[in-house]
CSV table of C-alpha atoms in Angstrom, one decimal:
chain,number,residue,atom,x,y,z
C,1,MET,CA,0.0,0.0,0.0
C,2,ARG,CA,0.9,3.6,-0.4
C,3,ILE,CA,0.6,5.5,2.9
C,4,ALA,CA,0.8,9.2,3.5
C,5,ILE,CA,1.5,10.3,7.1
C,6,ILE,CA,1.0,13.9,7.9
C,7,GLY,CA,3.2,15.2,10.7
C,8,GLY,CA,6.0,13.0,9.6
C,9,HIS,CA,8.7,14.5,12.0
C,10,GLY,CA,6.6,13.9,15.1
C,11,LYS,CA,8.0,11.3,17.5
C,12,VAL,CA,5.2,8.8,16.9
C,13,ALA,CA,5.5,9.2,13.2
C,14,MET,CA,9.2,8.7,13.2
C,15,LEU,CA,8.7,5.4,15.0
C,16,THR,CA,5.8,4.3,12.8
C,17,VAL,CA,7.4,4.8,9.4
C,18,PRO,CA,10.0,2.1,9.8
C,19,LEU,CA,7.4,-0.4,10.9
C,20,LEU,CA,5.3,0.4,7.7
C,21,VAL,CA,8.4,0.2,5.4
C,22,GLU,CA,9.5,-3.1,6.9
C,23,ALA,CA,6.0,-4.4,6.2
C,24,GLY,CA,6.5,-3.6,2.6
C,25,HIS,CA,4.5,-0.4,2.3
C,26,GLU,CA,5.6,2.8,0.5
C,27,VAL,CA,5.4,5.7,2.9
C,28,THR,CA,5.2,9.4,2.2
C,29,SER,CA,6.0,11.6,5.2
C,30,VAL,CA,4.7,15.2,5.0
C,31,ILE,CA,6.7,17.6,7.1
C,32,ARG,CA,6.8,21.3,7.7
C,33,ASN,CA,10.4,22.1,8.2
C,34,PRO,CA,12.9,21.4,5.4
C,35,ASP,CA,15.7,21.2,7.9
C,36,HIS,CA,14.3,17.8,9.0
C,37,GLU,CA,14.1,16.3,5.5
C,38,ASP,CA,17.2,14.1,5.8
C,39,GLU,CA,16.3,12.9,9.3
C,40,VAL,CA,12.9,11.8,8.1
C,41,ALA,CA,14.1,10.3,4.9
C,42,ALA,CA,16.4,8.1,7.0
C,43,THR,CA,13.3,6.3,8.3
C,44,GLY,CA,12.7,5.0,4.8
C,45,ALA,CA,10.0,7.5,3.8
C,46,HIS,CA,9.6,9.6,0.7
C,47,VAL,CA,9.5,13.1,2.1
C,48,ILE,CA,7.3,16.0,1.0
C,49,VAL,CA,7.9,19.4,2.6
C,50,ALA,CA,4.5,21.1,3.0
C,51,ASP,CA,3.1,23.1,5.9
C,52,VAL,CA,-0.4,21.7,6.1
C,53,GLU,CA,-1.6,24.6,8.2
C,54,HIS,CA,-1.2,26.9,5.2
C,55,ARG,CA,-1.7,24.6,2.3
C,56,SER,CA,-5.0,24.9,0.4
C,57,GLY,CA,-7.4,22.0,-0.1
C,58,PRO,CA,-6.4,21.5,-3.8
C,59,GLU,CA,-2.7,21.5,-2.9
C,60,LEU,CA,-3.4,18.8,-0.3
C,61,VAL,CA,-5.3,16.8,-2.9
C,62,ASP,CA,-2.2,16.9,-5.2
C,63,ILE,CA,-0.1,15.6,-2.3
C,64,LEU,CA,-2.5,12.8,-1.3
C,65,GLN,CA,-3.5,11.5,-4.7
C,66,GLY,CA,-2.4,7.9,-5.4
C,67,HIS,CA,-2.2,6.8,-1.8
C,68,ASP,CA,-4.3,4.1,-0.2
C,69,VAL,CA,-4.3,5.4,3.4
C,70,VAL,CA,-3.8,8.8,5.1
C,71,ILE,CA,-2.6,9.0,8.7
C,72,TRP,CA,-3.0,12.2,10.6
C,73,SER,CA,-0.3,12.4,13.3
C,74,ALA,CA,0.2,16.2,13.3
C,75,GLY,CA,-0.6,18.8,16.0
C,76,ALA,CA,0.2,22.3,16.9
C,77,GLY,CA,1.7,21.3,20.3
C,78,GLY,CA,-0.4,23.6,22.4
C,79,GLY,CA,0.5,27.0,23.7
C,80,ASN,CA,-1.3,29.1,21.2
C,81,PRO,CA,-5.1,28.5,21.0
C,82,ALA,CA,-5.6,30.2,17.7
C,83,ARG,CA,-2.9,28.0,16.1
C,84,THR,CA,-4.2,24.9,17.9
C,85,TYR,CA,-7.6,25.5,16.2
C,86,SER,CA,-5.8,26.2,12.9
C,87,VAL,CA,-3.8,23.0,12.9
C,88,ASP,CA,-5.7,20.4,15.0
C,89,ARG,CA,-9.1,21.2,13.7
C,90,ASP,CA,-9.1,23.2,10.5
C,91,ALA,CA,-6.0,21.7,8.8
C,92,ALA,CA,-7.1,18.2,9.9
C,93,ILE,CA,-10.6,18.8,8.4
C,94,ARG,CA,-9.0,20.2,5.2
C,95,ALA,CA,-6.9,17.0,5.0
C,96,MET,CA,-10.0,14.8,5.4
C,97,ASN,CA,-11.8,16.5,2.5
C,98,ALA,CA,-8.6,16.4,0.4
C,99,THR,CA,-8.5,12.7,1.1
C,100,VAL,CA,-12.0,12.2,-0.2
C,101,ALA,CA,-11.3,14.5,-3.2
C,102,ALA,CA,-8.1,12.5,-4.0
C,103,ASP,CA,-10.2,9.3,-3.9
C,104,VAL,CA,-8.2,7.8,-1.0
C,105,PRO,CA,-10.5,5.5,0.9
C,106,ARG,CA,-8.9,5.4,4.4
C,107,PHE,CA,-8.1,8.0,7.0
C,108,ILE,CA,-6.5,7.1,10.4
C,109,MET,CA,-6.7,9.9,13.0
C,110,VAL,CA,-4.3,10.0,15.9
C,111,SER,CA,-6.4,11.7,18.7
C,112,TYR,CA,-6.1,11.2,22.4
C,113,TYR,CA,-7.7,9.3,25.2
C,114,GLY,CA,-11.0,10.8,26.3
C,115,ALA,CA,-11.5,13.1,23.2
C,116,GLY,CA,-15.0,14.5,22.6
C,117,PHE,CA,-17.1,17.5,23.3
C,118,ASP,CA,-17.8,16.2,26.7
C,119,HIS,CA,-14.1,16.4,27.7
C,120,GLY,CA,-14.9,18.4,30.8
C,121,TYR,CA,-12.3,21.1,30.5
C,122,SER,CA,-13.3,24.7,31.2
C,123,GLU,CA,-12.5,27.6,28.9
C,124,LYS,CA,-9.9,28.7,31.4
C,125,SER,CA,-8.0,25.5,31.0
C,126,SER,CA,-4.8,25.6,28.9
C,127,PHE,CA,-6.1,22.2,27.4
C,128,TYR,CA,-9.5,23.6,26.4
C,129,ALA,CA,-8.5,24.7,22.8
C,130,TYR,CA,-6.8,21.4,22.1
C,131,ALA,CA,-9.8,19.4,23.5
C,132,GLN,CA,-12.2,21.4,21.4
C,133,ALA,CA,-10.2,21.2,18.3
C,134,LYS,CA,-9.7,17.5,18.5
C,135,ALA,CA,-13.4,16.9,19.3
C,136,ALA,CA,-14.4,18.9,16.3
C,137,ALA,CA,-12.0,17.1,14.0
C,138,ASP,CA,-12.9,13.6,15.3
C,139,ASP,CA,-16.6,14.4,15.0
C,140,TYR,CA,-16.1,15.7,11.4
C,141,LEU,CA,-14.2,12.5,10.4
C,142,ARG,CA,-17.1,10.3,11.6
C,143,GLY,CA,-19.4,12.2,9.3
C,144,THR,CA,-17.4,11.7,6.2
C,145,GLY,CA,-17.8,8.7,3.8
C,146,LEU,CA,-14.2,7.6,4.5
C,147,HIS,CA,-13.1,4.4,6.1
C,148,TRP,CA,-12.1,6.0,9.3
C,149,THR,CA,-10.3,4.9,12.4
C,150,ILE,CA,-9.7,7.1,15.4
C,151,LEU,CA,-6.9,6.1,17.8
C,152,GLY,CA,-7.0,7.6,21.3
C,153,PRO,CA,-3.7,6.9,23.2
C,154,SER,CA,-3.2,8.0,26.8
C,155,THR,CA,-0.5,10.4,27.9
C,156,LEU,CA,2.6,9.6,25.9
C,157,THR,CA,6.0,8.4,27.3
C,158,ASP,CA,9.3,7.5,25.7
C,159,LYS,CA,9.5,4.1,27.4
C,160,PRO,CA,10.4,1.1,25.2
C,161,GLY,CA,7.4,-0.5,23.5
C,162,SER,CA,6.0,-3.7,25.1
C,163,GLY,CA,3.8,-4.6,22.2
C,164,LYS,CA,0.9,-4.9,24.6
C,165,ILE,CA,-1.9,-2.4,25.5
C,166,ASP,CA,-5.1,-2.2,27.4
C,167,ALA,CA,-8.1,-1.0,25.3
C,168,SER,CA,-10.8,-2.4,27.5
C,169,GLY,CA,-12.0,1.0,28.7
C,170,THR,CA,-12.5,-0.3,32.2
C,171,LYS,CA,-9.5,1.4,33.7
C,172,PRO,CA,-8.9,5.1,34.2
C,173,LYS,CA,-6.6,6.9,31.8
C,174,GLY,CA,-3.0,6.0,32.2
C,175,LYS,CA,0.2,6.2,30.1
C,176,VAL,CA,1.4,4.6,26.9
C,177,SER,CA,4.7,4.5,25.2
C,178,ARG,CA,5.1,6.2,21.8
C,179,ALA,CA,6.6,2.9,20.5
C,180,ASN,CA,3.3,1.1,21.4
C,181,VAL,CA,1.3,3.8,19.7
C,182,ALA,CA,3.4,3.4,16.5
C,183,ALA,CA,2.8,-0.4,16.7
C,184,VAL,CA,-1.0,0.2,17.0
C,185,ILE,CA,-0.9,2.5,13.9
C,186,ALA,CA,1.0,-0.2,12.0
C,187,ALA,CA,-1.5,-2.9,13.1
C,188,THR,CA,-4.4,-0.6,12.2
C,189,VAL,CA,-3.0,-0.2,8.7
C,190,GLU,CA,-2.7,-4.0,8.3
C,191,HIS,CA,-6.2,-4.9,9.4
C,192,PRO,CA,-8.7,-2.5,7.7
C,193,GLU,CA,-11.6,-5.0,8.1
C,194,HIS,CA,-11.4,-4.8,11.9
C,195,VAL,CA,-10.9,-1.0,12.4
C,196,ARG,CA,-13.4,0.5,10.0
C,197,ALA,CA,-15.6,3.2,11.8
C,198,ARG,CA,-13.8,2.3,15.1
C,199,THR,CA,-12.6,4.5,17.9
C,200,LEU,CA,-9.9,2.7,19.9
C,201,GLU,CA,-8.7,4.3,23.2
C,202,PHE,CA,-5.8,2.6,24.9
C,203,HIS,CA,-2.9,2.8,27.3
C,204,ASP,CA,-0.1,0.3,28.1
C,205,GLY,CA,-1.4,-3.0,29.3
C,206,HIS,CA,-1.1,-6.8,28.9
C,207,GLN,CA,-2.9,-7.7,25.8
C,208,PRO,CA,-1.0,-8.1,22.5
C,209,ILE,CA,-1.6,-5.3,20.1
C,210,GLU,CA,-2.4,-7.6,17.2
C,211,GLU,CA,-5.0,-9.3,19.3
C,212,VAL,CA,-6.7,-6.1,20.3
C,213,ILE,CA,-6.9,-4.8,16.7
C,214,THR,CA,-8.3,-8.1,15.3
C,215,SER,CA,-10.9,-8.3,18.0
C,216,GLY,CA,-12.9,-5.7,16.3
C,217,PRO,CA,-15.9,-6.8,14.2
C,218,VAL,CA,-15.2,-7.5,10.5
C,219,ALA,CA,-16.6,-4.8,8.2
C,220,PRO,CA,-17.7,-5.4,4.6
C,221,GLU,CA,-14.8,-5.7,2.2
C,222,GLU,CA,-16.1,-3.4,-0.5
C,223,PRO,CA,-15.3,0.3,0.1
C,224,ASP,CA,-18.3,2.6,0.1
C,225,HIS,CA,-16.7,6.0,0.7
C,226,ASP,CA,-18.4,8.7,-1.2
C,227,LEU,CA,-18.0,12.4,-2.0
C,228,SER,CA,-17.7,14.2,1.4
C,229,ARG,CA,-17.7,17.8,2.4
C,230,ASP,CA,-15.4,19.8,0.1
C,231,LEU,CA,-12.0,21.4,0.7
C,232,ILE,CA,-12.4,23.6,3.8
C,233,PRO,CA,-10.1,26.4,4.9
C,234,ALA,CA,-9.6,27.6,8.4
C,235,ALA,CA,-12.7,28.8,10.1
C,236,HIS,CA,-11.5,29.5,13.7
C,237,GLU,CA,-12.4,33.2,13.3
C,238,HIS,CA,-16.0,32.2,13.6
C,239,LEU,CA,-15.5,30.5,17.0
C,240,GLN,CA,-14.6,31.7,20.5
C,241,VAL,CA,-10.8,31.4,20.9
C,242,PRO,CA,-9.6,31.5,24.5
C,243,PRO,CA,-6.4,33.5,25.3
C,244,ALA,CA,-3.0,31.9,24.7
C,245,ASP,CA,-1.5,29.8,27.4
C,246,GLU,CA,1.3,27.5,28.1
C,247,PRO,CA,1.4,24.0,26.5
C,248,HIS,CA,-0.5,21.4,28.4
C,249,PRO,CA,1.4,18.2,29.3
C,250,MET,CA,-1.4,16.0,28.0
C,251,VAL,CA,-1.1,17.2,24.4
C,252,PRO,CA,0.0,14.0,22.6
C,253,GLU,CA,2.7,15.4,20.3
C,254,PRO,CA,4.2,18.8,21.3
C,255,ASP,CA,7.0,18.5,18.7
C,256,GLU,CA,8.3,21.5,16.9
C,257,ASP,CA,7.4,19.9,13.6
C,258,ALA,CA,3.9,18.7,14.5
C,259,THR,CA,2.3,20.4,11.6
C,260,GLY,CA,4.8,19.1,9.1
C,261,GLU,CA,2.7,18.2,7.5
C,262,THR,CA,-26.7,19.6,-18.9
C,263,GLY,CA,-27.1,23.3,-18.5
C,264,HIS,CA,-27.5,24.3,-15.0
C,265,ARG,CA,-27.6,27.5,-13.1
C,266,SER,CA,-25.1,28.1,-10.3
C,267,ALA,CA,-27.3,30.0,-7.9
C,268,ALA,CA,-30.7,29.7,-6.4
C,269,THR,CA,-33.0,31.6,-4.0
C,270,SER,CA,-33.1,31.2,-0.3
C,271,SER,CA,-35.9,29.7,1.6
C,272,ALA,CA,-35.8,30.9,5.2
C,273,ASP,CA,-37.6,34.0,6.5
C,274,ASP,CA,-34.9,36.4,7.8
C,275,GLN,CA,-35.3,39.8,9.3
C,276,PRO,CA,-32.3,42.2,9.5
C,277,SER,CA,-31.1,42.1,13.0
C,278,GLY,CA,-29.5,45.5,13.0
C,279,GLY,CA,-27.1,44.0,15.5
C,280,PRO,CA,-23.4,43.3,15.4
C,281,VAL,CA,-23.6,40.2,13.2
C,282,PRO,CA,-23.5,41.4,9.6
C,283,ALA,CA,-25.6,40.0,6.8
C,284,GLU,CA,-22.5,39.4,4.7
C,285,PRO,CA,-22.0,36.2,2.7
C,286,VAL,CA,-19.8,33.7,4.4
C,287,ASP,CA,-17.5,31.4,2.6
C,288,PHE,CA,-19.3,28.0,2.0
C,289,TYR,CA,-16.2,26.1,3.2
C,290,GLU,CA,-15.9,28.1,6.4
C,291,ALA,CA,-19.6,27.7,7.2
C,292,THR,CA,-19.5,23.9,6.7
C,293,THR,CA,-16.5,23.8,9.1
C,294,ALA,CA,-18.1,25.9,11.8
C,295,LEU,CA,-21.4,23.9,11.6
C,296,PRO,CA,-20.6,20.2,11.6
C,297,HIS,CA,-24.2,19.1,12.1
C,298,TRP,CA,-25.6,21.1,9.2
C,299,ARG,CA,-25.6,20.3,5.5
C,300,LEU,CA,-25.4,23.0,2.8
C,301,LEU,CA,-27.8,22.7,-0.1
C,302,ASN,CA,-28.0,25.5,-2.7
C,303,ARG,CA,-27.2,28.4,-0.4
C,304,THR,CA,-29.3,27.1,2.5
C,305,LEU,CA,-28.1,25.2,5.6
C,306,TYR,CA,-30.3,22.3,6.6
C,307,GLN,CA,-30.4,20.2,9.8
C,308,HIS,CA,-32.4,17.2,10.9
C,309,VAL,CA,-32.6,16.8,14.7
C,310,ASP,CA,-34.1,13.8,16.4
C,311,CYS,CA,-35.3,14.8,19.9
C,312,GLY,CA,-36.7,11.3,20.9
C,313,ASP,CA,-40.3,12.3,21.4
C,314,PHE,CA,-42.8,15.0,20.6
C,315,GLU,CA,-42.6,16.8,23.9
C,316,LYS,CA,-38.8,17.3,23.7
C,317,ALA,CA,-39.1,18.3,20.0
C,318,LEU,CA,-41.5,21.1,21.1
C,319,GLU,CA,-39.1,22.2,23.8
C,320,PHE,CA,-36.2,22.2,21.2
C,321,VAL,CA,-38.3,24.3,18.9
C,322,ARG,CA,-39.3,26.7,21.7
C,323,ARG,CA,-35.7,27.2,22.6
C,324,VAL,CA,-34.7,27.8,19.0
C,325,GLY,CA,-37.5,30.3,18.7
C,326,GLU,CA,-36.1,32.2,21.6
C,327,LEU,CA,-32.7,32.3,20.0
C,328,ALA,CA,-34.1,33.4,16.7
C,329,GLU,CA,-36.1,36.2,18.3
C,330,ALA,CA,-33.1,37.4,20.2
C,331,ALA,CA,-31.1,37.5,17.0
C,332,GLY,CA,-33.8,38.9,14.8
C,333,HIS,CA,-33.0,36.0,12.4
C,334,HIS,CA,-35.4,33.2,11.8
C,335,PRO,CA,-35.0,29.7,10.4
C,336,ASP,CA,-37.7,27.7,8.7
C,337,ILE,CA,-38.8,25.0,11.1
C,338,ASP,CA,-40.8,21.8,10.3
C,339,ILE,CA,-41.7,19.5,13.2
C,340,ARG,CA,-42.8,15.8,12.8
C,341,TRP,CA,-43.2,14.0,16.1
C,342,SER,CA,-39.7,13.6,17.4
C,343,ARG,CA,-37.9,14.9,14.3
C,344,VAL,CA,-37.3,18.6,13.6
C,345,ARG,CA,-36.1,20.0,10.3
C,346,LEU,CA,-34.5,23.4,10.2
C,347,ALA,CA,-33.4,25.6,7.2
C,348,LEU,CA,-31.1,28.6,7.7
C,349,THR,CA,-30.3,31.3,5.1
C,350,THR,CA,-30.2,35.1,5.0
C,351,HIS,CA,-33.1,36.1,2.7
C,352,GLU,CA,-32.1,39.7,2.3
C,353,ILE,CA,-28.8,38.7,0.5
C,354,GLY,CA,-30.1,35.4,-1.0
C,355,ASP,CA,-27.2,33.5,0.6
C,356,ILE,CA,-25.8,32.2,3.8
C,357,SER,CA,-24.1,34.7,6.1
C,358,LYS,CA,-22.3,35.1,9.4
C,359,ARG,CA,-25.8,35.4,11.0
C,360,ASP,CA,-26.6,31.8,9.9
C,361,VAL,CA,-23.3,30.5,11.3
C,362,GLN,CA,-23.8,32.2,14.7
C,363,LEU,CA,-27.4,31.1,15.0
C,364,GLY,CA,-26.5,27.6,13.8
C,365,GLN,CA,-23.9,27.2,16.5
C,366,GLN,CA,-26.3,28.3,19.1
C,367,ILE,CA,-28.9,25.8,17.8
C,368,ASN,CA,-26.3,23.0,18.0
C,369,ALA,CA,-25.7,23.9,21.7
C,370,VAL,CA,-29.4,23.7,22.5
C,371,GLY,CA,-29.6,20.3,20.8
C,372,ALA,CA,-26.6,19.0,22.7
C,373,GLU,CA,-28.0,20.3,26.0
C,374,LEU,CA,-31.4,18.6,25.4
C,375,GLY,CA,-29.7,15.3,24.4
C,376,CYS,CA,-30.9,15.4,20.8
C,377,THR,CA,-29.2,13.6,18.0
C,378,TRP,CA,-28.4,14.7,14.5
C,379,THR,CA,-28.9,12.8,11.2
C,380,THR,CA,-28.5,13.4,7.5
C,381,ASP,CA,-31.2,10.9,6.6
C,382,GLY,CA,-33.7,12.5,4.2
C,383,ILE,CA,-31.9,15.8,3.8
C,384,GLY,CA,-32.5,17.1,0.3
C,385,THR,CA,-34.4,19.7,-1.6
C,386,PHE,CA,-35.5,20.0,-5.2
C,387,GLU,CA,-36.4,22.5,-7.9
C,388,LEU,CA,-38.3,22.0,-11.2
C,389,ALA,CA,-36.4,23.2,-14.3
C,390,ILE,CA,-38.4,24.1,-17.5
C,391,ASP,CA,-36.6,24.7,-20.8
C,392,ALA,CA,-38.2,27.7,-22.6
C,393,MET,CA,-37.6,29.7,-25.7
C,394,ASP,CA,-39.5,32.7,-24.4
C,395,ILE,CA,-39.2,32.9,-20.6
C,396,PRO,CA,-41.2,36.1,-20.1
C,397,ALA,CA,-44.1,34.5,-21.9
C,398,VAL,CA,-43.9,31.1,-20.1
C,399,ARG,CA,-43.3,32.3,-16.6
C,400,PRO,CA,-46.7,34.0,-15.9
C,401,PHE,CA,-48.5,30.8,-16.9
C,402,TRP,CA,-46.7,28.8,-14.3
C,403,ALA,CA,-47.3,31.5,-11.7
C,404,ALA,CA,-51.0,31.5,-12.5
C,405,VAL,CA,-51.4,27.7,-12.5
C,406,LEU,CA,-49.7,27.5,-9.1
C,407,GLY,CA,-51.8,30.3,-7.7
C,408,TYR,CA,-48.9,32.6,-7.0
C,409,ASP,CA,-49.1,36.4,-7.0
C,410,LEU,CA,-46.4,37.5,-9.4
C,411,ASP,CA,-45.7,40.6,-7.3
C,412,LYS,CA,-45.1,38.5,-4.2
C,413,VAL,CA,-43.1,36.1,-6.4
C,414,ALA,CA,-40.9,38.9,-7.5
C,415,ALA,CA,-40.3,40.0,-3.9
C,416,ARG,CA,-39.1,36.5,-3.0
C,417,SER,CA,-37.1,35.8,-6.2
C,418,TRP,CA,-33.6,36.9,-6.9
C,419,LYS,CA,-33.7,36.2,-10.6
C,420,ASP,CA,-36.3,36.9,-13.3
C,421,ASP,CA,-35.8,33.3,-14.6
C,422,GLU,CA,-37.5,31.7,-11.6
C,423,ILE,CA,-40.7,31.4,-9.5
C,424,VAL,CA,-40.4,31.1,-5.8
C,425,ASP,CA,-43.4,30.1,-3.6
C,426,PRO,CA,-44.1,33.2,-1.5
C,427,ALA,CA,-45.0,30.9,1.4
C,428,ARG,CA,-41.9,28.8,0.8
C,429,PHE,CA,-43.8,25.5,0.9
C,430,ASN,CA,-43.5,24.4,-2.7
C,431,PRO,CA,-40.3,24.0,-4.7
C,432,THR,CA,-38.8,26.7,-6.8
C,433,ILE,CA,-39.4,26.6,-10.6
C,434,TRP,CA,-36.7,28.0,-12.8
C,435,PHE,CA,-36.6,28.5,-16.5
C,436,GLN,CA,-33.6,27.5,-18.7
C,437,GLN,CA,-33.1,29.6,-21.7
C,438,MET,CA,-33.1,27.5,-24.9
C,439,ASP,CA,-31.9,28.6,-28.4
C,440,ASN,CA,-33.7,25.7,-30.2
C,441,GLN,CA,-36.6,23.6,-29.1
C,442,ARG,CA,-35.7,20.1,-28.0
C,443,ARG,CA,-37.8,17.5,-29.8
C,444,GLN,CA,-36.2,14.2,-28.7
C,445,ARG,CA,-35.8,15.0,-25.0
C,446,ASN,CA,-38.1,16.0,-22.2
C,447,ARG,CA,-38.1,19.7,-21.6
C,448,ILE,CA,-38.9,19.6,-17.9
C,449,HIS,CA,-36.4,18.1,-15.4
C,450,VAL,CA,-36.0,18.0,-11.6
C,451,ASP,CA,-32.9,19.5,-9.9
C,452,PHE,CA,-32.5,17.6,-6.6
C,453,PHE,CA,-30.1,19.1,-4.1
C,454,VAL,CA,-28.4,16.6,-1.7
C,455,PRO,CA,-25.6,16.8,0.9
C,456,ALA,CA,-22.3,16.7,-0.9
C,457,ASP,CA,-21.2,13.7,1.1
C,458,GLU,CA,-24.2,11.7,-0.1
C,459,ALA,CA,-24.2,12.6,-3.9
C,460,LYS,CA,-22.3,9.6,-5.2
C,461,THR,CA,-24.4,7.2,-3.0
C,462,ARG,CA,-27.6,8.6,-4.4
C,463,ILE,CA,-26.3,8.3,-7.9
C,464,GLU,CA,-25.2,4.7,-7.4
C,465,HIS,CA,-28.6,3.8,-6.0
C,466,ALA,CA,-30.4,5.5,-8.9
C,467,VAL,CA,-28.3,3.6,-11.4
C,468,ALA,CA,-28.9,0.3,-9.6
C,469,ALA,CA,-32.6,1.1,-9.9
C,470,GLY,CA,-32.4,1.3,-13.7
C,471,GLY,CA,-31.2,4.8,-14.2
C,472,LYS,CA,-28.3,6.0,-16.3
C,473,VAL,CA,-25.8,8.8,-15.9
C,474,ILE,CA,-26.2,11.0,-18.9
C,475,SER,CA,-23.4,13.5,-18.0
C,476,ASP,CA,-20.9,14.1,-15.3
C,477,ALA,CA,-19.1,16.9,-17.1
C,478,HIS,CA,-20.1,19.4,-14.4
C,479,ALA,CA,-19.5,17.2,-11.3
C,480,PRO,CA,-19.4,17.7,-8.4
C,481,THR,CA,-21.7,20.7,-9.0
C,482,PHE,CA,-24.3,18.4,-10.7
C,483,TRP,CA,-24.7,15.1,-12.5
C,484,VAL,CA,-27.4,14.5,-15.2
C,485,LEU,CA,-29.3,11.2,-14.8
C,486,ALA,CA,-32.2,9.7,-16.7
C,487,ASP,CA,-34.8,7.1,-15.8
C,488,PRO,CA,-35.5,4.1,-18.1
C,489,GLU,CA,-37.9,6.3,-20.1
C,490,LYS,CA,-35.3,9.2,-20.4
C,491,ASN,CA,-36.9,11.5,-17.9
C,492,GLU,CA,-34.1,13.6,-16.5
C,493,VAL,CA,-33.0,14.7,-13.1
C,494,CYS,CA,-29.9,16.7,-12.0
C,495,VAL,CA,-28.4,15.5,-8.8
C,496,CYS,CA,-26.8,18.7,-7.4
C,497,THR,CA,-24.5,19.8,-4.6
C,498,TRP,CA,-23.3,23.2,-3.4
C,499,GLN,CA,-19.8,22.5,-4.6
C,500,GLY,CA,-18.5,24.6,-7.4
C,501,ARG,CA,-21.0,27.4,-6.8
C,502,GLY,CA,-19.3,30.7,-6.1
């Protein structure tokens, strides 16, 4: 296998590479500091000098293409919260998305024992930024279509490796040698069928590492990773960043080189009812990538953020909606809300600009906090929205007919629409209809097709299912913005994502 390890000059990585090379793998070590190139090359790795904190998503794609596994073993090393978020969260997420875009199926994350949003550290703790960053990165990884494994070693030591660990979870956090962590990584690489979608926390113990790894359930052999969230730059400016502090001794790798590492329109109207708040949060468009990073439980579909929340029962769902309503009133910014017994669907966008803005990001984060407090869960099941596209030679002549037959007042339609080639339901219950300008009438193809917007990380799965059900991909020339599919009778649908839409 070809393996890329990000953070190649870290102590764990330097111990891991020789194990992988000895097993016959080809290893690429990504490091930040060119002064360490010879030292890292001596481990048997091919070295790429690239500071992943400042590399763009496409640049990371170029680095990762052609590999079979990506291992994240980088870290900022603590001390500076802003940089901790930049490396341990934002750069890690960028690397995950680059892994998907490069068509690499596996991603192994080196995290820490006890990682998660329930870490228990206060904002005053020097460990808080690291704990938050790792929790966000781990959570994001679990939401991708990658074959992921998260490794959570205890506090690291430089003791010799014993080849044995304790991953039972029955003992309090302890210590683990870096050599044992390296051996766990190597064993994880060798046994993909036992570590897929698995979080493994461990410290030094008495059970052979190989035995621990292979004790996991066997996953299906066929990979099913699909297009995930696209290449995301840093977004820590949208989150609260505590003051800088000294490095915390529990940060796993405080090494100086820890970072070393068919026609289709492109815009659509919004669907939520937003009122200008007049407050400090501006109604300015926010970068799609940044918004997706800052809101891990939301999915972006055509300039609107969607979330499905399962509250367990109707009473708690009502309480969730009530709390969200209070937040919306306080912000002067209102999502669309649909409640169905225990399930709540929310849609966020800023109507006055026809796009998502910092208001949506801020309110979305507050909504996430309410959901977590109430013990709700998040799901992407069923997230999607569609539009009807009609090919027309004379749009001004055709558009009033459709407004009339749907019972829409054209003046109200105009107030809701951002383009004169569309019709938007003033009440926002029915899908948008838009008109595609044609130069010649089509006589052999249908002239009405559906545009169905899906979460970017589900697009390929939807397409695969549609083809298995008898459909055909007519064109992927504009992927991942949209794919054109047809049913067995040549009725067409465009499967669309937000990607590639400026």
